Short mmCIF file of C-alpha atoms in Angstrom, two decimals:
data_model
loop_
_atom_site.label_atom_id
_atom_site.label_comp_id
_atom_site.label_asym_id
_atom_site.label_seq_id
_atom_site.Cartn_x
_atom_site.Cartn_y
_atom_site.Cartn_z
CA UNK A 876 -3.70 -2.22 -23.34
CA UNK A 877 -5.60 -3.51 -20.48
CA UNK A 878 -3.82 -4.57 -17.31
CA UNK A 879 -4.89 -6.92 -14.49
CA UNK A 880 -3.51 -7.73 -11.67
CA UNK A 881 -4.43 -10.62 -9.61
CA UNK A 882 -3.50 -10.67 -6.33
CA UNK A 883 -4.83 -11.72 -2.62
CA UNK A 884 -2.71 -11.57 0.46
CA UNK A 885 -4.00 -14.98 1.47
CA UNK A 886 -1.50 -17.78 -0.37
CA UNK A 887 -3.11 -20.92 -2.34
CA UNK A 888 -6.25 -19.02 -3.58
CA UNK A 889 -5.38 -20.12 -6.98
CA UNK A 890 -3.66 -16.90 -8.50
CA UNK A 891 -1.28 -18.52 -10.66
CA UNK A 892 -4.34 -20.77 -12.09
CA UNK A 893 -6.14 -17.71 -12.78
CA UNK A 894 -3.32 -15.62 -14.15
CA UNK A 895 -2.60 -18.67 -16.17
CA UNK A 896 -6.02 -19.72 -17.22
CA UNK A 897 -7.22 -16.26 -17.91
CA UNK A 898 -4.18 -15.57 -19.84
CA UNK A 899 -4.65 -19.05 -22.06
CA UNK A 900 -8.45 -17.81 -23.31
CA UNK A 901 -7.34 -14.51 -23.82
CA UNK A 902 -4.74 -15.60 -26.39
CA UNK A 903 -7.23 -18.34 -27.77
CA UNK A 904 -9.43 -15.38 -28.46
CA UNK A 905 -6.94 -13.71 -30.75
CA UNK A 906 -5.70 -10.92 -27.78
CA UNK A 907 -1.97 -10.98 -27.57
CA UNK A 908 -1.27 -11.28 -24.15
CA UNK A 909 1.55 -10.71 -21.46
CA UNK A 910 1.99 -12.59 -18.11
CA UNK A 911 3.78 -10.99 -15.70
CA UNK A 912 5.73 -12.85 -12.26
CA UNK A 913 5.46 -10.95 -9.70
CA UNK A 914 6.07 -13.74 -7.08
CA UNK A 915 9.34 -14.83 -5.71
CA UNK A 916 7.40 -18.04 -5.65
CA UNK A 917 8.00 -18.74 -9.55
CA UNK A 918 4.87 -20.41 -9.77
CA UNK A 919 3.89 -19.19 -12.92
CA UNK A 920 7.82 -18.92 -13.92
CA UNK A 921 7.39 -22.40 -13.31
CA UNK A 922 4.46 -23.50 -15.15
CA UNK A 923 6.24 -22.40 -18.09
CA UNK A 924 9.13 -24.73 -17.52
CA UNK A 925 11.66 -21.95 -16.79
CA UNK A 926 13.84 -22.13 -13.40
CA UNK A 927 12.89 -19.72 -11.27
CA UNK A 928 17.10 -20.00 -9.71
CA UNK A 929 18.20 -20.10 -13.18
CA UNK A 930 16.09 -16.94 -15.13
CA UNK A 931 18.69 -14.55 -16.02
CA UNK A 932 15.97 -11.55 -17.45
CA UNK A 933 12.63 -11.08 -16.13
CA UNK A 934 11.19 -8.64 -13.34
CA UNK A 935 14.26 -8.39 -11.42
CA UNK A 936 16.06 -6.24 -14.17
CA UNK A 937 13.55 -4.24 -14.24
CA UNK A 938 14.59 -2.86 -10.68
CA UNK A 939 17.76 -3.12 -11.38
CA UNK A 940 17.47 -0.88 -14.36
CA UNK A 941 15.12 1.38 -12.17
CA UNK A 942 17.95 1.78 -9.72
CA UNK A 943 20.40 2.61 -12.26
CA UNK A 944 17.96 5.76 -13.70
CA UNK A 945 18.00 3.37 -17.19
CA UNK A 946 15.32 4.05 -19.35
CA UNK A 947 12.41 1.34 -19.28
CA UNK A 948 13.68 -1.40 -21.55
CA UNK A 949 11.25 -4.62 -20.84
CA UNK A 950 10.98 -5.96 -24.76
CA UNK A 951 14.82 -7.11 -23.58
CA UNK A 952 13.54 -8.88 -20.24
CA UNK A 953 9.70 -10.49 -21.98
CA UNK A 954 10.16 -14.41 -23.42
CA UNK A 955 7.71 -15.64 -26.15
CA UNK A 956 6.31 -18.84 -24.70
CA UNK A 957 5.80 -22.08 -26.54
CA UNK A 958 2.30 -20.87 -26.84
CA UNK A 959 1.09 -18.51 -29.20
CA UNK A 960 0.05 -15.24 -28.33
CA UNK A 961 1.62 -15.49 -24.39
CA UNK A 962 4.43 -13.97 -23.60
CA UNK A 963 6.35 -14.14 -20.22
CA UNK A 964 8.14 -11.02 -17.92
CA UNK A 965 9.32 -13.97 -16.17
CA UNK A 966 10.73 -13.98 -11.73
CA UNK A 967 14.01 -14.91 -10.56
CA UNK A 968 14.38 -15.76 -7.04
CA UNK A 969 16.60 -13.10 -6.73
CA UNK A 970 13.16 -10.42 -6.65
CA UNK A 971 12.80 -11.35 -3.16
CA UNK A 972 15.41 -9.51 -2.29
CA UNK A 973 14.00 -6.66 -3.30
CA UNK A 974 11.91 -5.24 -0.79
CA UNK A 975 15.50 -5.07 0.74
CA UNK A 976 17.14 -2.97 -1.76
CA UNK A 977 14.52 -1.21 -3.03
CA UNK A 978 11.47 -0.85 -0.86
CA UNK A 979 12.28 2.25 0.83
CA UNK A 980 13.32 4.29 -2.74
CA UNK A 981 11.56 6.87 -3.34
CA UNK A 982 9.22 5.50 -6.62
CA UNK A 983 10.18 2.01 -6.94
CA UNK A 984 6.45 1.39 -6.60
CA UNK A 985 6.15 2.80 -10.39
CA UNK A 986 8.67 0.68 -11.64
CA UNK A 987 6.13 -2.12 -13.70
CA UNK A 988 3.98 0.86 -14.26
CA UNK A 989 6.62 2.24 -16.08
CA UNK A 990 7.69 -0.49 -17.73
CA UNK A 991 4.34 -1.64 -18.81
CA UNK A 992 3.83 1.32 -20.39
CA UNK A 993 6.75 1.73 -22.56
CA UNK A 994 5.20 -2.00 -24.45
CA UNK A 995 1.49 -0.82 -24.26
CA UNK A 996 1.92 -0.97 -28.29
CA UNK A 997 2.87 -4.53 -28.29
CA UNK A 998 0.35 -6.53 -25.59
CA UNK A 999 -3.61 -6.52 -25.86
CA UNK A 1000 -3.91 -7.23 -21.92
CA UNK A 1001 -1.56 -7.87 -19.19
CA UNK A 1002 -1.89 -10.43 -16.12
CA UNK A 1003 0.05 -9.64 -13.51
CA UNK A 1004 0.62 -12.84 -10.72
CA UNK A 1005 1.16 -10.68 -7.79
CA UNK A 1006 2.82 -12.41 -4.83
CA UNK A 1007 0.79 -13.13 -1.43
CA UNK A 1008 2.78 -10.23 1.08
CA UNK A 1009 2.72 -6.44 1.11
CA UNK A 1010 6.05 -5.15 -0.06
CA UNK A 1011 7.20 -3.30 -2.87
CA UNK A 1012 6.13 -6.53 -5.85
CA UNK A 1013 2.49 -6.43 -4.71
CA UNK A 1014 2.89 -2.75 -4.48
CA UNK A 1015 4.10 -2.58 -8.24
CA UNK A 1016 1.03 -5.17 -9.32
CA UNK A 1017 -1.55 -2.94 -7.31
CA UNK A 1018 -0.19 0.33 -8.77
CA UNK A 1019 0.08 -0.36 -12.83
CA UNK A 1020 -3.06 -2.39 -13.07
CA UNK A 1021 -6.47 -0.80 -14.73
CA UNK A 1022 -8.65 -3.98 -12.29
CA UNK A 1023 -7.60 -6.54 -9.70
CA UNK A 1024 -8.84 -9.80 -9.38
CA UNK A 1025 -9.23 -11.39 -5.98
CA UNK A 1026 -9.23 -14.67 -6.08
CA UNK A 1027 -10.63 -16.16 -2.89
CA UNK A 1028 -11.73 -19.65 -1.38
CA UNK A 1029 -15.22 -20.54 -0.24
CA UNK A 1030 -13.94 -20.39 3.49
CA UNK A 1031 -14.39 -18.67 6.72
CA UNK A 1032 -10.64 -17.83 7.15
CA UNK A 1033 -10.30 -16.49 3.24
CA UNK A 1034 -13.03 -14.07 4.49
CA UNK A 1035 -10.83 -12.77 7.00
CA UNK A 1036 -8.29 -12.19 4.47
CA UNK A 1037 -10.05 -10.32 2.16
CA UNK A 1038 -10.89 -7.94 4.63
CA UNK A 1039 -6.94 -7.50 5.15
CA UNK A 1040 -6.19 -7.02 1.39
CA UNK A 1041 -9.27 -4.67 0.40
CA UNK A 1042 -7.45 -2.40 3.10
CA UNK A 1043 -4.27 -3.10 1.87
CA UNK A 1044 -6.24 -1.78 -1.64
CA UNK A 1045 -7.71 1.33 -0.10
CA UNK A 1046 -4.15 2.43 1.14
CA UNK A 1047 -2.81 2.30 -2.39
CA UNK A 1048 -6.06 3.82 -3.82
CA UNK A 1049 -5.27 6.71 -1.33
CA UNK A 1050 -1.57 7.28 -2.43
CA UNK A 1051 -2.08 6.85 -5.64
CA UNK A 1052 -4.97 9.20 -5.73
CA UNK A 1053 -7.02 7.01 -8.53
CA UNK A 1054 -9.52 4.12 -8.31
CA UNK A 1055 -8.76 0.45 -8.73
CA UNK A 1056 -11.71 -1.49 -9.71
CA UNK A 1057 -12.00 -5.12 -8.21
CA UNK A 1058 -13.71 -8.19 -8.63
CA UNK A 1059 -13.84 -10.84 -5.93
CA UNK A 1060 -13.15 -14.54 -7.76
CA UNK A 1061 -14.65 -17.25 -5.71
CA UNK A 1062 -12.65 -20.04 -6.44
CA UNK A 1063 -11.48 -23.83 -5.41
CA UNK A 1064 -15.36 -24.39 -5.10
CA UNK A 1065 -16.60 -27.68 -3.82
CA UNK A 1066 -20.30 -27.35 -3.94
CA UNK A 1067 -20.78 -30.86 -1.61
CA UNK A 1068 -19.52 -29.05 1.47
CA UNK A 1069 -22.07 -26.89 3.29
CA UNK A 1070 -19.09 -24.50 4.23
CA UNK A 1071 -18.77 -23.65 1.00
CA UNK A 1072 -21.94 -22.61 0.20
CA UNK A 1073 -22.48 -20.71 3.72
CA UNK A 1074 -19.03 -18.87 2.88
CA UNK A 1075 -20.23 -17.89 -0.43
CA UNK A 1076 -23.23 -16.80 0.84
CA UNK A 1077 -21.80 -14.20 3.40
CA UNK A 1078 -18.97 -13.45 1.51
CA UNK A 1079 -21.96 -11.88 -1.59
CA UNK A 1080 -23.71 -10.43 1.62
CA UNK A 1081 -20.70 -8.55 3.04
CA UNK A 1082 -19.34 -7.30 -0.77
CA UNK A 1083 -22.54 -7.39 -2.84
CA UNK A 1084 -22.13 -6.09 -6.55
CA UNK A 1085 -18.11 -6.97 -6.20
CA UNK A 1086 -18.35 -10.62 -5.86
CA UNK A 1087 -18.35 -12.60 -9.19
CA UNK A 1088 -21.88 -14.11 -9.67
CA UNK A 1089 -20.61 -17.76 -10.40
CA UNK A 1090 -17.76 -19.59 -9.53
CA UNK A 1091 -14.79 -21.23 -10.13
CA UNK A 1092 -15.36 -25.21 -9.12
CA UNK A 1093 -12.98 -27.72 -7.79
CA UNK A 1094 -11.37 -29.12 -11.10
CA UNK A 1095 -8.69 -31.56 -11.13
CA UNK A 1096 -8.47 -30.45 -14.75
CA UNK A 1097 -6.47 -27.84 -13.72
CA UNK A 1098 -4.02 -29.30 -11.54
CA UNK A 1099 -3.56 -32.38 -14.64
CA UNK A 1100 -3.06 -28.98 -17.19
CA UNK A 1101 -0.28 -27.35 -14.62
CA UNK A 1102 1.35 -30.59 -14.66
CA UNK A 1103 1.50 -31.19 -18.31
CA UNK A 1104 3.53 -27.50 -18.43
CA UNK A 1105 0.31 -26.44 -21.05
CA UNK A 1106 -2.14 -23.77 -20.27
CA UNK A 1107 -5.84 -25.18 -19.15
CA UNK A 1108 -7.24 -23.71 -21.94
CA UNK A 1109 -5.08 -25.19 -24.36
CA UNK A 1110 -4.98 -28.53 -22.59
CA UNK A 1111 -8.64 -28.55 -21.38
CA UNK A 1112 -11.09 -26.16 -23.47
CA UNK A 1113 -13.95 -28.17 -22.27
CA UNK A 1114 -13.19 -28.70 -17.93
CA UNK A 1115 -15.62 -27.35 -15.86
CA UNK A 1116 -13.30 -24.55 -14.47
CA UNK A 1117 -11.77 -23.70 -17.98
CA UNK A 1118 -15.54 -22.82 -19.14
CA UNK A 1119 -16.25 -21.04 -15.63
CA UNK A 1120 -13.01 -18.55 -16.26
CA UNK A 1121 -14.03 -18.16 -19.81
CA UNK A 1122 -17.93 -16.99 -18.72
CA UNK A 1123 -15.38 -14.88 -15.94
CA UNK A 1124 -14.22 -13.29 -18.81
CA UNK A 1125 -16.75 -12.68 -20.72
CA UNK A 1126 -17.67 -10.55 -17.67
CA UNK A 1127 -14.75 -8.77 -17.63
CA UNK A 1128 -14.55 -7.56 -20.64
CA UNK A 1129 -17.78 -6.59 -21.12
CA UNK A 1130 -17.50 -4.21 -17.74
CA UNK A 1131 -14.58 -2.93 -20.00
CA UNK B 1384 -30.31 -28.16 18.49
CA UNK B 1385 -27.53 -27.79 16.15
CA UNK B 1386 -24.82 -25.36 16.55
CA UNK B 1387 -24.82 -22.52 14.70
CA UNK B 1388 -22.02 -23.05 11.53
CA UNK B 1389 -20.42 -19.76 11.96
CA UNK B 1390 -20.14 -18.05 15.23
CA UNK B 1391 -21.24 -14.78 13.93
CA UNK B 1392 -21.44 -12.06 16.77
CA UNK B 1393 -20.86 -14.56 19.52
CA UNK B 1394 -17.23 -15.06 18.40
CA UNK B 1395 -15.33 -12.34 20.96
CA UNK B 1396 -11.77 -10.76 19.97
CA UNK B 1397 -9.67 -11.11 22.76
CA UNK B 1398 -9.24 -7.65 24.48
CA UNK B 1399 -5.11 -7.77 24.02
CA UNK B 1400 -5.83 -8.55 20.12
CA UNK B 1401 -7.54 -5.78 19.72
CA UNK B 1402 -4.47 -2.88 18.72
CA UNK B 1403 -5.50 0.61 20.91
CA UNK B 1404 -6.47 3.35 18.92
CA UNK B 1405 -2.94 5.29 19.14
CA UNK B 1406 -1.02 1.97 17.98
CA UNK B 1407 -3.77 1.56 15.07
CA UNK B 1408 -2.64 5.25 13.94
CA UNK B 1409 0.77 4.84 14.16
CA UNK B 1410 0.70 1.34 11.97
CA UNK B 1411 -1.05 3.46 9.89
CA UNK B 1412 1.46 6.41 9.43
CA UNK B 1413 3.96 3.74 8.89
CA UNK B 1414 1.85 2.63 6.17
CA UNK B 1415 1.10 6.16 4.42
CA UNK B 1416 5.02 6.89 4.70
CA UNK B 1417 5.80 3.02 3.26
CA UNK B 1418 3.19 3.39 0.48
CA UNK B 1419 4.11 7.63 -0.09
CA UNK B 1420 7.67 7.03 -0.93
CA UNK B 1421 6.96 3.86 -3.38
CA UNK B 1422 4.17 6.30 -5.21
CA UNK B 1423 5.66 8.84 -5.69
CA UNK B 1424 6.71 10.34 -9.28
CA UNK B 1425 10.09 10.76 -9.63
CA UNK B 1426 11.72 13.40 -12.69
CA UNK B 1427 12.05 11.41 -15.75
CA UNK B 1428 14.37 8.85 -16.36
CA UNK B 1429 17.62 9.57 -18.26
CA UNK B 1430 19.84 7.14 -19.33
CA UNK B 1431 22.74 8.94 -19.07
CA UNK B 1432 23.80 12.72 -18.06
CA UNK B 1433 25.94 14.57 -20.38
CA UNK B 1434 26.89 16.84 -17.49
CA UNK B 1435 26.26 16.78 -13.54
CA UNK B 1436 22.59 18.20 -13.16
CA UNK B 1437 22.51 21.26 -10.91
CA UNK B 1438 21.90 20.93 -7.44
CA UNK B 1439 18.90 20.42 -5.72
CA UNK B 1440 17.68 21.55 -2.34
CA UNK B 1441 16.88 17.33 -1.65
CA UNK B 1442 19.21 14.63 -2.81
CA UNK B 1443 18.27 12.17 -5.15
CA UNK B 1444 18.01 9.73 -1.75
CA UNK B 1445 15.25 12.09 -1.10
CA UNK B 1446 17.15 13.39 2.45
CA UNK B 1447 16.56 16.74 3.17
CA UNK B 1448 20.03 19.35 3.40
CA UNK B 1449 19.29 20.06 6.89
CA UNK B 1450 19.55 16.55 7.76
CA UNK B 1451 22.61 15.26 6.02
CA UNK B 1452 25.24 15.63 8.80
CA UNK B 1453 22.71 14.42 11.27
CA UNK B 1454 20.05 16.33 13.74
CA UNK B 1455 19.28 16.37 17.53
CA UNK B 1456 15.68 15.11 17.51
CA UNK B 1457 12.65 15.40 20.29
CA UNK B 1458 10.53 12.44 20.74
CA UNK B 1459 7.11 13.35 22.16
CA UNK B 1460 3.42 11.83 23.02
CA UNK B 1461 0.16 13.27 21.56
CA UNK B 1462 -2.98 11.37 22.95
CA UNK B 1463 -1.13 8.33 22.48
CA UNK B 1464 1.10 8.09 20.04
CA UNK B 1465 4.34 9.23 19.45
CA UNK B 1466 6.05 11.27 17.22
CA UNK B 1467 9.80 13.09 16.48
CA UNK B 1468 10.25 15.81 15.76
CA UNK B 1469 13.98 17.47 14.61
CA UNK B 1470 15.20 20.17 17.53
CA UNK B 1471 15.78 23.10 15.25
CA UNK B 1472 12.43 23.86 14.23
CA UNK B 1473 11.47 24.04 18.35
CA UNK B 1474 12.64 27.15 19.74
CA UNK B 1475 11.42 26.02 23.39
CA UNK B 1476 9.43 23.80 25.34
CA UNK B 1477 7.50 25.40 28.08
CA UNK B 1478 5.05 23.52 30.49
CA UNK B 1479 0.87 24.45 29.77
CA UNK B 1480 0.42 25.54 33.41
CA UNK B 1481 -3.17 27.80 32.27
CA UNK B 1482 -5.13 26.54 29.47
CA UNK B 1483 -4.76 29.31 26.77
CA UNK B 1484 -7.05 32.28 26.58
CA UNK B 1485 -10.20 30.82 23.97
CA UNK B 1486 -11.48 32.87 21.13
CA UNK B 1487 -14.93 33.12 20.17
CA UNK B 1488 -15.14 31.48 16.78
CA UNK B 1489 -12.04 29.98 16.37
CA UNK B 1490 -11.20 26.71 14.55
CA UNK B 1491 -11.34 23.47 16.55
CA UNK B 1492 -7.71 22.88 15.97
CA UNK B 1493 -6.82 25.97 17.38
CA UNK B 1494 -7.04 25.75 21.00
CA UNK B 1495 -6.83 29.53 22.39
CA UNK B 1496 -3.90 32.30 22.80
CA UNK B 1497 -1.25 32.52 25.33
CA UNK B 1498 0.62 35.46 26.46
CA UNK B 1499 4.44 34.06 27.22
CA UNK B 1500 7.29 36.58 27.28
CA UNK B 1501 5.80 39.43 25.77
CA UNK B 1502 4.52 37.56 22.67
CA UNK B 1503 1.36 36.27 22.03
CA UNK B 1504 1.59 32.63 20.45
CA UNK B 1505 -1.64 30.61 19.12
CA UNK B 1506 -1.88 27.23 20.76
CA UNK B 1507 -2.65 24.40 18.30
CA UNK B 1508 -4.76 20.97 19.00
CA UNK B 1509 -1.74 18.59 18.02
CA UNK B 1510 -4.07 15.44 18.33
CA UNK B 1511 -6.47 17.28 16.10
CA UNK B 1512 -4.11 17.84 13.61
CA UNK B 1513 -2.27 14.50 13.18
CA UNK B 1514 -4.63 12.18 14.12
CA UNK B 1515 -7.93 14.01 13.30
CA UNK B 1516 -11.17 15.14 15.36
CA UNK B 1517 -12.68 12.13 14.58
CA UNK B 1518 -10.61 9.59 16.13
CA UNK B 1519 -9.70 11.57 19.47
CA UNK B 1520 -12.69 8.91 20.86
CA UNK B 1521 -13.80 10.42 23.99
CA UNK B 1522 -11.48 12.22 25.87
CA UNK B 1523 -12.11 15.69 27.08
CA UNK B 1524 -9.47 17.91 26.53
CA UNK B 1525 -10.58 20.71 28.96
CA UNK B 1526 -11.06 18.08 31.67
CA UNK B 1527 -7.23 15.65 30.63
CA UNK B 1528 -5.84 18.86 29.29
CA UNK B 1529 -1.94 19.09 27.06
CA UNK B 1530 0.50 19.27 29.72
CA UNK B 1531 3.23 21.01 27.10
CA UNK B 1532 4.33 23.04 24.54
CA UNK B 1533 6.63 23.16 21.64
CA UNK B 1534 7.10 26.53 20.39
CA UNK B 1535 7.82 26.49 17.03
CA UNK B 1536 10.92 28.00 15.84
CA UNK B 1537 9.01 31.17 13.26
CA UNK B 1538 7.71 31.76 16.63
CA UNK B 1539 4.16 31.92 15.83
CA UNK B 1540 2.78 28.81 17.13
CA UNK B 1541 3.10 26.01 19.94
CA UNK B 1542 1.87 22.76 19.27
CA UNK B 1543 0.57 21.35 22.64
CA UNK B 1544 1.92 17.99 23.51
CA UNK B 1545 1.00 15.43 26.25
CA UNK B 1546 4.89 14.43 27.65
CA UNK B 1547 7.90 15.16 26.60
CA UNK B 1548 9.87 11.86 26.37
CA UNK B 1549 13.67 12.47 25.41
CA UNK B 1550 15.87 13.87 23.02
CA UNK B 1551 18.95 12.19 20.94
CA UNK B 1552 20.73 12.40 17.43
CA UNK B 1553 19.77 10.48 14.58
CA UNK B 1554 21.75 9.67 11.55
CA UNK B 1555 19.72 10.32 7.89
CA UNK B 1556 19.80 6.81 7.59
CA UNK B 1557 17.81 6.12 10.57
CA UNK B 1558 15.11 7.63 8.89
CA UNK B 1559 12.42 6.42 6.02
CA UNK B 1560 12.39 10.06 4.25
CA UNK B 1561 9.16 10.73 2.39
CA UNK B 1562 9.48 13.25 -0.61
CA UNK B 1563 7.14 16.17 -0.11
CA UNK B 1564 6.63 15.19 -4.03
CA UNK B 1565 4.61 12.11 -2.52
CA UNK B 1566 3.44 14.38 0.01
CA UNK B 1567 -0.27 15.69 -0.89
CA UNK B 1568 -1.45 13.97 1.69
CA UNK B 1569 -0.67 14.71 5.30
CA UNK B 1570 2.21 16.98 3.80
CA UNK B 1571 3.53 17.28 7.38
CA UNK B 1572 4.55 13.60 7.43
CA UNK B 1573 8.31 13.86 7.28
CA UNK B 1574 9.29 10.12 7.21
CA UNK B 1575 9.52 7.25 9.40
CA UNK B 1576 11.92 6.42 12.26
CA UNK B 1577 11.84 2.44 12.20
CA UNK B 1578 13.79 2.64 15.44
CA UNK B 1579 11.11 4.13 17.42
CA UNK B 1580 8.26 3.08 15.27
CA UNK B 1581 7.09 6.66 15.19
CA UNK B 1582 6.60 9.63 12.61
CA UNK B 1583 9.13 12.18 11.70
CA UNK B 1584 7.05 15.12 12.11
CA UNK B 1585 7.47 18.62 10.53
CA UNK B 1586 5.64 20.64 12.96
CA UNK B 1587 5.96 23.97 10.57
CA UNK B 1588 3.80 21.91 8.17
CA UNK B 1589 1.25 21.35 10.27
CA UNK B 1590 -0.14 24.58 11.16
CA UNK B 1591 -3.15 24.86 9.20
CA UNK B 1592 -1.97 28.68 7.90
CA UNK B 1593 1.58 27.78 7.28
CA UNK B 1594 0.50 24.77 4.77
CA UNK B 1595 -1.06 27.15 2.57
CA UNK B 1596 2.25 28.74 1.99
CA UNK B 1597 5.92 28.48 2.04
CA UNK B 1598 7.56 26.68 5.06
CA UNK B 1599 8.78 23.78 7.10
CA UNK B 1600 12.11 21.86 7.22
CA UNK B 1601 12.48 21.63 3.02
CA UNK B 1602 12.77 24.90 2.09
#
């Protein structure tokens, strides 16, 4: 079972679009497929029509279970979505509190490790939408994923971000004593602005052989797709960002 | 002539953005003890106990026995940044009025020898140790010498200090405890004392001998 994580520090990079999207191809291709919520946001809770206030099982009883010393039990806490092949580990508000309760116990940053591991039988790949802060959710995303994703826009302030998250990465990397490979996403790309294409030029300069070599464009595809509650690859095989995440991919699982 | 799109080097940090070296380190310990504790494996997960489980020299909140009814602790400064450190493993505090007696060879974090009260005690770089050689910028030790020492309480070493700042109690709770289990890394790194935004250090742990074997405040 392959896990990825997607997660930036910076919000409104598109993470829940590429959680979403990558998660829609994967199941078209046959992989059966597990999105996981790591946002108090909802966002991808959302998409799929559940409450975010009203979820009852998802992430948060994970912890809660953690807390308790219960044996990993997620197959109670995962939803099968509408769509075939794409389940949900859905977020309840309520994981914001979190960082409260459990952010200082000893662990709790191997609780969707854990978890994760106990359905490795039943999921192909995993996408994990990790929320935008450092606390203990993006610590559990960072910590059980095989690659992260970093999604960023083609502008002068995401660059500045990045720089905060890869150290945010290398801090984990260190505790953890193990590599996390990465993969910088450009994404939101509007090729008529000349800021876009001087960002994307510095940010290949500054992290050559990490940055994707295309892009995902500006695609009001996607927005139309989110809207409809249907993934973008079920809604819109053919948009201009569904086929750039699909070559994405490709890329990804051919570095394996 | 057009301006430039991005400012590149031109584009100055204000000097009060910038964090000082010392504050950068201590964000950082706060980081390793934040990220140490969330890590760290814990002993499989049962779902229920048939009987009690035998005790263990740490509780399952990962607060060491020593510190469960609460401990007189000594805040201190080491080029910069400040650390605690729990009274009983000091036995005193004496002021560095000679720097200690250097030995040919020796380590860097080993500053020299010091007769004091019929005992000879080795004299340990405390900068060098928690912070490391490489980010002690350029100050020159000989010439802005330690003005202190904490003896430690096996009696073998003192760990040189700039100031002494004060003493008080703190309560286990005051404290972000970091399991030695997490504790590979800078295994002297006791927890966190949000309070003071400092380290909870075990100074027995840090002498570069001692590590190697048994000591320090858990066992």
């Amino acid at each position: 079972m392959k896990i990825w994580s997607v997660s930036n520090q910076k919000g409104g990079v598109g993470k829940t679009t590429t959680v979403i999207t990558l998660g829609s191809l994967l199941s078209g291709w046959g992989f059966r497929t597990l999105l996981v919520d790591m946002d108090p946001h909802g966002s991808l809770t959302s998409y799929f029509r559940l409450n975010p206030d009203e979820v009852q099982a998802g992430v948060y009883n994970l912890f809660q279970d953690a807390m308790a010393r219960k044996k990993p039990n997620p197959e109670a806490y995962i939803f099968k979505t509408a769509f075939e092949g794409i389940a949900l580990l859905p977020a309840a508000t309520a994981i914001a509190t979190l960082d409260r309760q459990a952010g200082t116990l000893e662990g709790m940053g191997l609780v969707l490790a854990n978890n994760l591991a106990a359905v490795a039988n039943e999921f192909d790949h995993v996408l994990i939408d990790s929320p935008p802060m450092l606390g203990v959710l993006m610590v559990n995303a960072l910590a059980a994923c095989d690659r992260l994703i970093i999604p960023v826009l083609s502008e002068f302030l995401a660059l500045q971000g990045l720089d905060r998250m890869l150290r945010t990465l290398q801090m984990i990397r260190k505790s953890r004593k193990s590599d996390i490979h990465y993969t910088i996403l450009p994404t939101l790309f509007d090729r008529r602005t000349r800021e876009a294409q001087e960002s994307l030029r510095l940010l290949r300069e500054k992290y050559p052989h990490k940055v994707w070599d295309g892009v995902i464009p500006v695609d009001t595809k996607l927005r139309d797709a989110s809207r409809a509650g249907i993934p973008p690859a079920q809604y819109a095989p053919e948009a201009r960002a569904v086929t750039a995440y699909a070559r994405f991919l490709e890329t990804l699982l051919h570095d394996g | 002539m057009a301006k430039p799109l991005f400012p590149g080097n031109s584009f100055r940090v204000p000097a009060a953005a910038l964090l000082a070296p010392d504050a950068a380190f201590q964000q950082e310990l706060a980081l390793d003890a934040y990220l140490g504790a969330l890590l760290s494996s814990v002993p499989d997960i049962v779902e229920t106990a048939s009987e009690p489980p035998p005790a263990a020299p740490l509780a399952e909140d990962g607060v060491p026995a020593w510190a469960r009814a609460g401990f007189q602790t000594l805040f201190f400064k080491v080029h910069g940044v400040v650390l605690a450190t729990p009274l009983l493993a000091i036995r005193r505090i004496q002021d560095l009025s000679a720097p200690p007696r250097a030995l040919p060879g020796r380590p860097s974090w080993l500053l020299g020898l010091l007769e004091t009260q019929g005992e000879t005690i080795g004299i340990l770089h405390t900068a060098e140790l928690v912070i490391g050689r490489e980010r002690l910028g350029g100050r020159d030790f000989a010439e802005r010498p330690y003005r202190h020492i904490l003896y430690s309480l096996q009696g073998r070493y003192g760990f040189a200090c700039d100031e002494v700042l004060d003493m008080g109690k703190l309560h286990p709770a005051e404290v972000s405890w970091r399991s030695p289990a997490s504790a590979s890394r800078r295994p002297w790194l006791a927890g966190m004392v949000p309070r003071r935004l400092c380290a909870l250090v075990d100074l027995e742990r840090l002498a570069p001998l001692i590590r190697r074997g048994k000591g320090g405040l858990t066992t």
